[in-house]
Amino acid sequence: MKRRIVLASLLKPVNDTRMYEKFAVPIAQTNQYDVHVIGFEAKQAQAAENITFHTLFSGKRLSIKRLGIGLKYFNLLLKLKPEVIIVSSPDLLLFTSVHKIIFGTKILYDVQENYFANIVYTPVYPAWVRKPLGHFVRFYETILSRTFDHFILAEQCYEQELSFISDRYTIIENKFLPPIPDWTPPPPRIPTKGNIKLLYSGTIAEHYGIWEAIEIAKSFYEYDKSTKLTIIGYCAKESLWQELKKEISKHSFIILKGGNQLVPHQEILAEIKTHNIGLLTYQDISTHNNRVPTKYYEYLANNLSVLITQNKILLKLAKNNKLQILATYNTNINLVSNMGFANSYYDAKKLTNLLLQTTN
């Protein structure tokens, strides 16, 4: 009889790249688990065989409705009766721990963010609430961590940043997952004058460098009027979304896809193949200093040249992987081409082996 496993997140869509494509699908393919994915609403999302989707939340992410979502989640757990839960949202930790205390469920906490740093050092929340909220979340994670069987870390730097994980952790980075088993990367597309296609993909936010990306595109456009910038991703912050629409309306060379709607990951991968410079314009704040974003791996695995700003860890990785620096615009902007080997690929066996070790 198959064991039932739940993968749960509050704000990640049920078809999220990591939770669904990198975790749920390979787990289901072992044919040992009945897999249920709980998450944010994703319209027209279709689950693979042995996987069932459950929408936990929809609407605005910074909403009063989030306060009561824990009980809805717990009732869903009571209905599903999982033996194993992989949870990736701090909002859901309390009720996940309660379920373990009552029913003996195995818990793996998939730590995708340093939530303390994200809250304190980024402008997502009002300034007056950032420090108290950040310290509360860190205290909350630390207390509840005693009930967790294992931690999955999405970044190597979390080994040093998170004291509550003890030695019960495995690092599974967000590396590139090829869409098919016999996938081969597209040929390199070296940018030249008359053919400059810039790409900003993923979460649209100030601290991820959306305004820096637009300013860089303007500079390229001054040099070459054929320059195009495509922005594809989701913007959760309504005020930023309105500002962004207003700014883009002034520039015909900027194309926006998504914005106030979630974008399927396969659409983002398709855009990567048609561009020749990927923008990694992260702001220089402590929450980003040691992290490697998923799109770094996606860009390099797809032979896309990468423009990196103000990020020492990404430049160090580029040099370690013998990538070629195509151009240096100033002390903070470097254009890197994937002319050598980059260890960019996701290994699903690391997760399925971990499940066997920690849940038996």
GROMACS .gro file of C-alpha atoms in nm:
model
  360
    1MET     CA    1   0.000   0.000   0.000
    2LYS     CA    2   0.132   0.345  -0.093
    3ARG     CA    3   0.226   0.586   0.183
    4ARG     CA    4   0.049   0.922   0.174
    5ILE     CA    5   0.268   1.233   0.160
    6VAL     CA    6   0.165   1.599   0.165
    7LEU     CA    7   0.371   1.886   0.027
    8ALA     CA    8   0.237   2.214   0.164
    9SER     CA    9   0.291   2.585   0.108
   10LEU     CA   10   0.071   2.886   0.169
   11LEU     CA   11   0.191   3.123  -0.106
   12LYS     CA   12   0.358   2.894  -0.358
   13PRO     CA   13   0.116   2.778  -0.632
   14VAL     CA   14   0.027   2.411  -0.640
   15ASN     CA   15   0.227   2.374  -0.963
   16ASP     CA   16   0.531   2.557  -0.820
   17THR     CA   17   0.865   2.469  -0.979
   18ARG     CA   18   1.026   2.339  -0.660
   19MET     CA   19   0.731   2.198  -0.465
   20TYR     CA   20   0.561   2.030  -0.762
   21GLU     CA   21   0.811   1.980  -1.047
   22LYS     CA   22   1.123   1.909  -0.840
   23PHE     CA   23   0.967   1.741  -0.536
   24ALA     CA   24   0.617   1.604  -0.599
   25VAL     CA   25   0.675   1.462  -0.949
   26PRO     CA   26   0.992   1.258  -0.873
   27ILE     CA   27   0.837   1.135  -0.546
   28ALA     CA   28   0.526   1.020  -0.734
   29GLN     CA   29   0.740   0.853  -1.000
   30THR     CA   30   0.882   0.614  -0.739
   31ASN     CA   31   0.530   0.465  -0.724
   32GLN     CA   32   0.568   0.433  -0.347
   33TYR     CA   33   0.366   0.738  -0.244
   34ASP     CA   34   0.019   0.885  -0.284
   35VAL     CA   35   0.120   1.251  -0.329
   36HIS     CA   36  -0.095   1.551  -0.234
   37VAL     CA   37   0.016   1.910  -0.302
   38ILE     CA   38  -0.140   2.192  -0.099
   39GLY     CA   39  -0.078   2.550  -0.207
   40PHE     CA   40  -0.185   2.875  -0.364
   41GLU     CA   41  -0.442   2.866  -0.642
   42ALA     CA   42  -0.302   2.806  -0.993
   43LYS     CA   43  -0.566   2.832  -1.262
   44GLN     CA   44  -0.585   2.544  -1.512
   45ALA     CA   45  -0.304   2.357  -1.333
   46GLN     CA   46  -0.302   1.986  -1.412
   47ALA     CA   47  -0.143   1.730  -1.182
   48ALA     CA   48   0.058   1.431  -1.303
   49GLU     CA   49  -0.037   1.072  -1.223
   50ASN     CA   50  -0.041   0.984  -0.849
   51ILE     CA   51  -0.056   1.355  -0.756
   52THR     CA   52  -0.360   1.551  -0.631
   53PHE     CA   53  -0.379   1.931  -0.603
   54HIS     CA   54  -0.556   2.112  -0.316
   55THR     CA   55  -0.600   2.491  -0.325
   56LEU     CA   56  -0.542   2.638   0.020
   57PHE     CA   57  -0.544   3.010  -0.058
   58SER     CA   58  -0.625   3.255  -0.337
   59GLY     CA   59  -0.656   3.630  -0.380
   60LYS     CA   60  -0.419   3.899  -0.251
   61ARG     CA   61  -0.118   3.756  -0.070
   62LEU     CA   62  -0.098   4.032   0.192
   63SER     CA   63  -0.455   3.974   0.305
   64ILE     CA   64  -0.642   3.943   0.633
   65LYS     CA   65  -0.764   3.606   0.510
   66ARG     CA   66  -0.421   3.459   0.588
   67LEU     CA   67  -0.498   3.474   0.960
   68GLY     CA   68  -0.752   3.193   0.943
   69ILE     CA   69  -0.578   2.976   0.689
   70GLY     CA   70  -0.409   2.756   0.949
   71LEU     CA   71  -0.737   2.594   1.057
   72LYS     CA   72  -0.833   2.528   0.696
   73TYR     CA   73  -0.495   2.362   0.646
   74PHE     CA   74  -0.527   2.152   0.962
   75ASN     CA   75  -0.875   2.031   0.861
   76LEU     CA   76  -0.731   1.928   0.525
   77LEU     CA   77  -0.457   1.732   0.702
   78LEU     CA   78  -0.720   1.557   0.916
   79LYS     CA   79  -0.900   1.458   0.597
   80LEU     CA   80  -0.590   1.339   0.410
   81LYS     CA   81  -0.420   1.160   0.703
   82PRO     CA   82  -0.064   1.187   0.568
   83GLU     CA   83   0.226   0.985   0.706
   84VAL     CA   84   0.481   1.240   0.582
   85ILE     CA   85   0.456   1.620   0.542
   86ILE     CA   86   0.707   1.839   0.357
   87VAL     CA   87   0.615   2.194   0.457
   88SER     CA   88   0.772   2.511   0.317
   89SER     CA   89   0.578   2.801   0.475
   90PRO     CA   90   0.630   2.941   0.826
   91ASP     CA   91   0.253   3.014   0.836
   92LEU     CA   92   0.182   2.639   0.832
   93LEU     CA   93   0.446   2.519   1.080
   94LEU     CA   94   0.231   2.536   1.395
   95PHE     CA   95  -0.051   2.318   1.264
   96THR     CA   96   0.198   2.082   1.100
   97SER     CA   97   0.368   2.035   1.439
   98VAL     CA   98   0.032   1.980   1.611
   99HIS     CA   99  -0.049   1.710   1.357
  100LYS     CA  100   0.282   1.538   1.435
  101ILE     CA  101   0.223   1.554   1.812
  102ILE     CA  102  -0.122   1.395   1.776
  103PHE     CA  103  -0.060   1.147   1.495
  104GLY     CA  104   0.316   1.091   1.485
  105THR     CA  105   0.355   1.231   1.132
  106LYS     CA  106   0.707   1.265   0.992
  107ILE     CA  107   0.788   1.631   0.916
  108LEU     CA  108   1.047   1.771   0.678
  109TYR     CA  109   1.077   2.151   0.672
  110ASP     CA  110   1.184   2.271   0.329
  111VAL     CA  111   1.359   2.599   0.411
  112GLN     CA  112   1.342   2.804   0.091
  113GLU     CA  113   1.418   3.141   0.248
  114ASN     CA  114   1.593   3.296   0.542
  115TYR     CA  115   1.261   3.443   0.651
  116PHE     CA  116   1.412   3.659   0.924
  117ALA     CA  117   1.645   3.829   0.673
  118ASN     CA  118   1.372   3.858   0.410
  119ILE     CA  119   1.135   4.034   0.648
  120VAL     CA  120   1.392   4.265   0.809
  121TYR     CA  121   1.597   4.368   0.505
  122THR     CA  122   1.347   4.388   0.218
  123PRO     CA  123   1.062   4.641   0.169
  124VAL     CA  124   0.781   4.384   0.153
  125TYR     CA  125   0.640   4.491   0.493
  126PRO     CA  126   0.610   4.844   0.644
  127ALA     CA  127   0.936   4.959   0.806
  128TRP     CA  128   0.792   4.977   1.159
  129VAL     CA  129   0.687   4.611   1.163
  130ARG     CA  130   0.992   4.449   1.001
  131LYS     CA  131   1.220   4.391   1.300
  132PRO     CA  132   0.957   4.272   1.551
  133LEU     CA  133   0.795   4.048   1.288
  134GLY     CA  134   1.132   3.909   1.176
  135HIS     CA  135   1.238   3.825   1.533
  136PHE     CA  136   0.898   3.667   1.601
  137VAL     CA  137   0.924   3.442   1.294
  138ARG     CA  138   1.278   3.334   1.390
  139PHE     CA  139   1.167   3.256   1.749
  140TYR     CA  140   0.863   3.070   1.614
  141GLU     CA  141   1.077   2.859   1.375
  142THR     CA  142   1.328   2.783   1.651
  143ILE     CA  143   1.067   2.661   1.902
  144LEU     CA  144   0.878   2.448   1.650
  145SER     CA  145   1.197   2.306   1.498
  146ARG     CA  146   1.216   2.062   1.787
  147THR     CA  147   0.925   1.872   1.635
  148PHE     CA  148   1.079   1.844   1.285
  149ASP     CA  149   1.246   1.523   1.175
  150HIS     CA  150   1.465   1.684   0.910
  151PHE     CA  151   1.538   2.008   0.726
  152ILE     CA  152   1.581   2.054   0.353
  153LEU     CA  153   1.785   2.364   0.269
  154ALA     CA  154   1.743   2.538  -0.066
  155GLU     CA  155   2.072   2.731  -0.022
  156GLN     CA  156   2.416   2.631   0.105
  157CYS     CA  157   2.445   2.954   0.303
  158TYR     CA  158   2.160   2.848   0.532
  159GLU     CA  159   2.404   2.608   0.704
  160GLN     CA  160   2.565   2.912   0.868
  161GLU     CA  161   2.264   3.143   0.883
  162LEU     CA  162   2.014   2.914   1.060
  163SER     CA  163   2.115   2.793   1.406
  164PHE     CA  164   1.796   2.593   1.472
  165ILE     CA  165   1.864   2.326   1.208
  166SER     CA  166   2.128   2.147   1.420
  167ASP     CA  167   2.279   1.865   1.210
  168ARG     CA  168   1.944   1.738   1.076
  169TYR     CA  169   1.961   1.883   0.729
  170THR     CA  170   2.022   1.807   0.363
  171ILE     CA  171   2.101   2.073   0.102
  172ILE     CA  172   1.889   2.044  -0.214
  173GLU     CA  173   1.954   2.354  -0.423
  174ASN     CA  174   1.717   2.496  -0.682
  175LYS     CA  175   1.917   2.385  -0.980
  176PHE     CA  176   1.782   2.355  -1.332
  177LEU     CA  177   1.543   2.066  -1.399
  178PRO     CA  178   1.552   1.963  -1.767
  179PRO     CA  179   1.196   1.943  -1.910
  180ILE     CA  180   1.257   1.599  -2.065
  181PRO     CA  181   1.507   1.318  -1.987
  182ASP     CA  182   1.701   1.348  -2.317
  183TRP     CA  183   1.702   1.728  -2.314
  184THR     CA  184   1.993   1.906  -2.481
  185PRO     CA  185   2.068   2.277  -2.423
  186PRO     CA  186   2.018   2.528  -2.704
  187PRO     CA  187   2.333   2.671  -2.865
  188PRO     CA  188   2.488   2.984  -2.706
  189ARG     CA  189   2.339   3.313  -2.821
  190ILE     CA  190   2.612   3.576  -2.801
  191PRO     CA  191   2.464   3.929  -2.798
  192THR     CA  192   2.578   4.160  -3.076
  193LYS     CA  193   2.477   4.508  -3.190
  194GLY     CA  194   2.143   4.480  -3.368
  195ASN     CA  195   2.053   4.170  -3.166
  196ILE     CA  196   2.027   4.251  -2.795
  197LYS     CA  197   1.743   4.070  -2.621
  198LEU     CA  198   1.739   4.121  -2.245
  199LEU     CA  199   1.537   3.902  -2.006
  200TYR     CA  200   1.421   3.961  -1.647
  201SER     CA  201   1.236   3.652  -1.526
  202GLY     CA  202   1.083   3.533  -1.199
  203THR     CA  203   0.951   3.730  -0.904
  204ILE     CA  204   0.909   4.100  -0.981
  205ALA     CA  205   1.020   4.304  -0.679
  206GLU     CA  206   1.231   4.608  -0.594
  207HIS     CA  207   1.491   4.408  -0.401
  208TYR     CA  208   1.523   4.162  -0.691
  209GLY     CA  209   1.633   4.454  -0.905
  210ILE     CA  210   1.339   4.524  -1.135
  211TRP     CA  211   1.418   4.897  -1.154
  212GLU     CA  212   1.788   4.826  -1.207
  213ALA     CA  213   1.692   4.592  -1.493
  214ILE     CA  214   1.489   4.868  -1.658
  215GLU     CA  215   1.769   5.123  -1.619
  216ILE     CA  216   2.019   4.882  -1.774
  217ALA     CA  217   1.779   4.821  -2.063
  218LYS     CA  218   1.752   5.198  -2.117
  219SER     CA  219   2.132   5.219  -2.136
  220PHE     CA  220   2.144   4.939  -2.391
  221TYR     CA  221   1.868   5.110  -2.589
  222GLU     CA  222   2.069   5.433  -2.606
  223TYR     CA  223   2.352   5.229  -2.756
  224ASP     CA  224   2.135   5.013  -2.983
  225LYS     CA  225   1.776   5.104  -3.075
  226SER     CA  226   1.699   4.739  -3.159
  227THR     CA  227   1.732   4.645  -2.789
  228LYS     CA  228   1.436   4.462  -2.634
  229LEU     CA  229   1.368   4.387  -2.267
  230THR     CA  230   1.118   4.118  -2.169
  231ILE     CA  231   0.995   4.110  -1.810
  232ILE     CA  232   0.814   3.785  -1.728
  233GLY     CA  233   0.699   3.690  -1.379
  234TYR     CA  234   0.462   3.770  -1.095
  235CYS     CA  235   0.442   4.092  -0.893
  236ALA     CA  236   0.275   4.044  -0.554
  237LYS     CA  237   0.298   4.408  -0.446
  238GLU     CA  238   0.008   4.611  -0.589
  239SER     CA  239   0.177   4.953  -0.557
  240LEU     CA  240   0.486   4.828  -0.742
  241TRP     CA  241   0.266   4.673  -1.012
  242GLN     CA  242   0.096   5.009  -1.073
  243GLU     CA  243   0.431   5.194  -1.085
  244LEU     CA  244   0.571   4.934  -1.321
  245LYS     CA  245   0.281   4.959  -1.565
  246LYS     CA  246   0.318   5.337  -1.573
  247GLU     CA  247   0.692   5.317  -1.640
  248ILE     CA  248   0.666   5.049  -1.909
  249SER     CA  249   0.400   5.247  -2.095
  250LYS     CA  250   0.671   5.507  -2.170
  251HIS     CA  251   0.904   5.258  -2.342
  252SER     CA  252   0.803   5.059  -2.648
  253PHE     CA  253   1.111   4.835  -2.622
  254ILE     CA  254   0.993   4.682  -2.290
  255ILE     CA  255   0.751   4.387  -2.298
  256LEU     CA  256   0.572   4.268  -1.983
  257LYS     CA  257   0.429   3.917  -1.945
  258GLY     CA  258   0.246   3.821  -1.628
  259GLY     CA  259   0.273   4.104  -1.380
  260ASN     CA  260  -0.037   4.068  -1.165
  261GLN     CA  261  -0.090   3.705  -1.267
  262LEU     CA  262   0.118   3.393  -1.202
  263VAL     CA  263   0.317   3.273  -1.503
  264PRO     CA  264   0.362   2.899  -1.571
  265HIS     CA  265   0.725   2.798  -1.537
  266GLN     CA  266   0.735   2.642  -1.884
  267GLU     CA  267   0.653   2.984  -2.034
  268ILE     CA  268   0.954   3.133  -1.855
  269LEU     CA  269   1.181   2.856  -1.985
  270ALA     CA  270   1.051   2.920  -2.337
  271GLU     CA  271   1.146   3.288  -2.307
  272ILE     CA  272   1.497   3.199  -2.190
  273LYS     CA  273   1.557   3.015  -2.518
  274THR     CA  274   1.469   3.321  -2.728
  275HIS     CA  275   1.685   3.579  -2.547
  276ASN     CA  276   2.060   3.633  -2.532
  277ILE     CA  277   2.118   3.818  -2.203
  278GLY     CA  278   1.966   3.720  -1.869
  279LEU     CA  279   1.955   3.992  -1.603
  280LEU     CA  280   2.053   3.912  -1.243
  281THR     CA  281   2.013   4.261  -1.101
  282TYR     CA  282   1.970   4.183  -0.732
  283GLN     CA  283   2.014   4.472  -0.493
  284ASP     CA  284   2.312   4.465  -0.259
  285ILE     CA  285   2.135   4.371   0.064
  286SER     CA  286   2.231   4.102   0.315
  287THR     CA  287   1.944   3.867   0.233
  288HIS     CA  288   2.087   3.820  -0.120
  289ASN     CA  289   2.459   3.823  -0.054
  290ASN     CA  290   2.515   3.448  -0.031
  291ARG     CA  291   2.217   3.313  -0.225
  292VAL     CA  292   2.216   3.162  -0.573
  293PRO     CA  293   1.881   3.228  -0.746
  294THR     CA  294   1.714   2.953  -0.950
  295LYS     CA  295   1.733   3.160  -1.265
  296TYR     CA  296   2.113   3.166  -1.244
  297TYR     CA  297   2.111   2.790  -1.300
  298GLU     CA  298   1.833   2.815  -1.559
  299TYR     CA  299   2.016   3.081  -1.760
  300LEU     CA  300   2.350   2.900  -1.762
  301ALA     CA  301   2.201   2.557  -1.834
  302ASN     CA  302   2.029   2.712  -2.137
  303ASN     CA  303   2.352   2.875  -2.261
  304LEU     CA  304   2.227   3.226  -2.190
  305SER     CA  305   2.481   3.501  -2.124
  306VAL     CA  306   2.422   3.655  -1.782
  307LEU     CA  307   2.451   4.014  -1.667
  308ILE     CA  308   2.535   4.018  -1.295
  309THR     CA  309   2.518   4.324  -1.070
  310GLN     CA  310   2.649   4.369  -0.716
  311ASN     CA  311   2.658   4.000  -0.624
  312LYS     CA  312   2.995   3.860  -0.515
  313ILE     CA  313   2.872   3.501  -0.478
  314LEU     CA  314   2.741   3.486  -0.836
  315LEU     CA  315   3.063   3.634  -0.978
  316LYS     CA  316   3.264   3.384  -0.774
  317LEU     CA  317   3.052   3.098  -0.911
  318ALA     CA  318   3.100   3.228  -1.263
  319LYS     CA  319   3.478   3.227  -1.220
  320ASN     CA  320   3.478   2.883  -1.054
  321ASN     CA  321   3.277   2.743  -1.346
  322LYS     CA  322   3.523   2.898  -1.594
  323LEU     CA  323   3.266   3.128  -1.749
  324GLN     CA  324   3.383   3.405  -1.975
  325ILE     CA  325   3.347   3.768  -1.871
  326LEU     CA  326   3.220   3.927  -2.193
  327ALA     CA  327   3.217   4.285  -2.073
  328THR     CA  328   3.253   4.500  -1.764
  329TYR     CA  329   3.033   4.812  -1.762
  330ASN     CA  330   3.145   4.943  -1.426
  331THR     CA  331   3.264   4.802  -1.094
  332ASN     CA  332   2.920   4.654  -1.024
  333ILE     CA  333   2.804   4.519  -1.361
  334ASN     CA  334   2.957   4.220  -1.538
  335LEU     CA  335   2.835   4.030  -1.842
  336VAL     CA  336   2.911   3.660  -1.821
  337SER     CA  337   2.877   3.398  -2.093
  338ASN     CA  338   2.836   3.027  -2.032
  339MET     CA  339   3.140   2.925  -2.234
  340GLY     CA  340   3.239   2.647  -1.992
  341PHE     CA  341   3.078   2.381  -1.778
  342ALA     CA  342   2.839   2.490  -1.503
  343ASN     CA  343   2.703   2.249  -1.241
  344SER     CA  344   2.348   2.369  -1.299
  345TYR     CA  345   2.136   2.053  -1.302
  346TYR     CA  346   1.890   1.932  -1.039
  347ASP     CA  347   1.934   1.579  -0.900
  348ALA     CA  348   1.595   1.432  -0.800
  349LYS     CA  349   1.753   1.120  -0.650
  350LYS     CA  350   1.888   1.328  -0.362
  351LEU     CA  351   1.530   1.396  -0.248
  352THR     CA  352   1.388   1.045  -0.295
  353ASN     CA  353   1.687   0.892  -0.113
  354LEU     CA  354   1.638   1.141   0.171
  355LEU     CA  355   1.274   1.033   0.208
  356LEU     CA  356   1.379   0.670   0.238
  357GLN     CA  357   1.635   0.757   0.506
  358THR     CA  358   1.420   0.986   0.721
  359THR     CA  359   1.073   0.833   0.700
  360ASN     CA  360   1.140   0.461   0.752
   0.00000   0.00000   0.00000
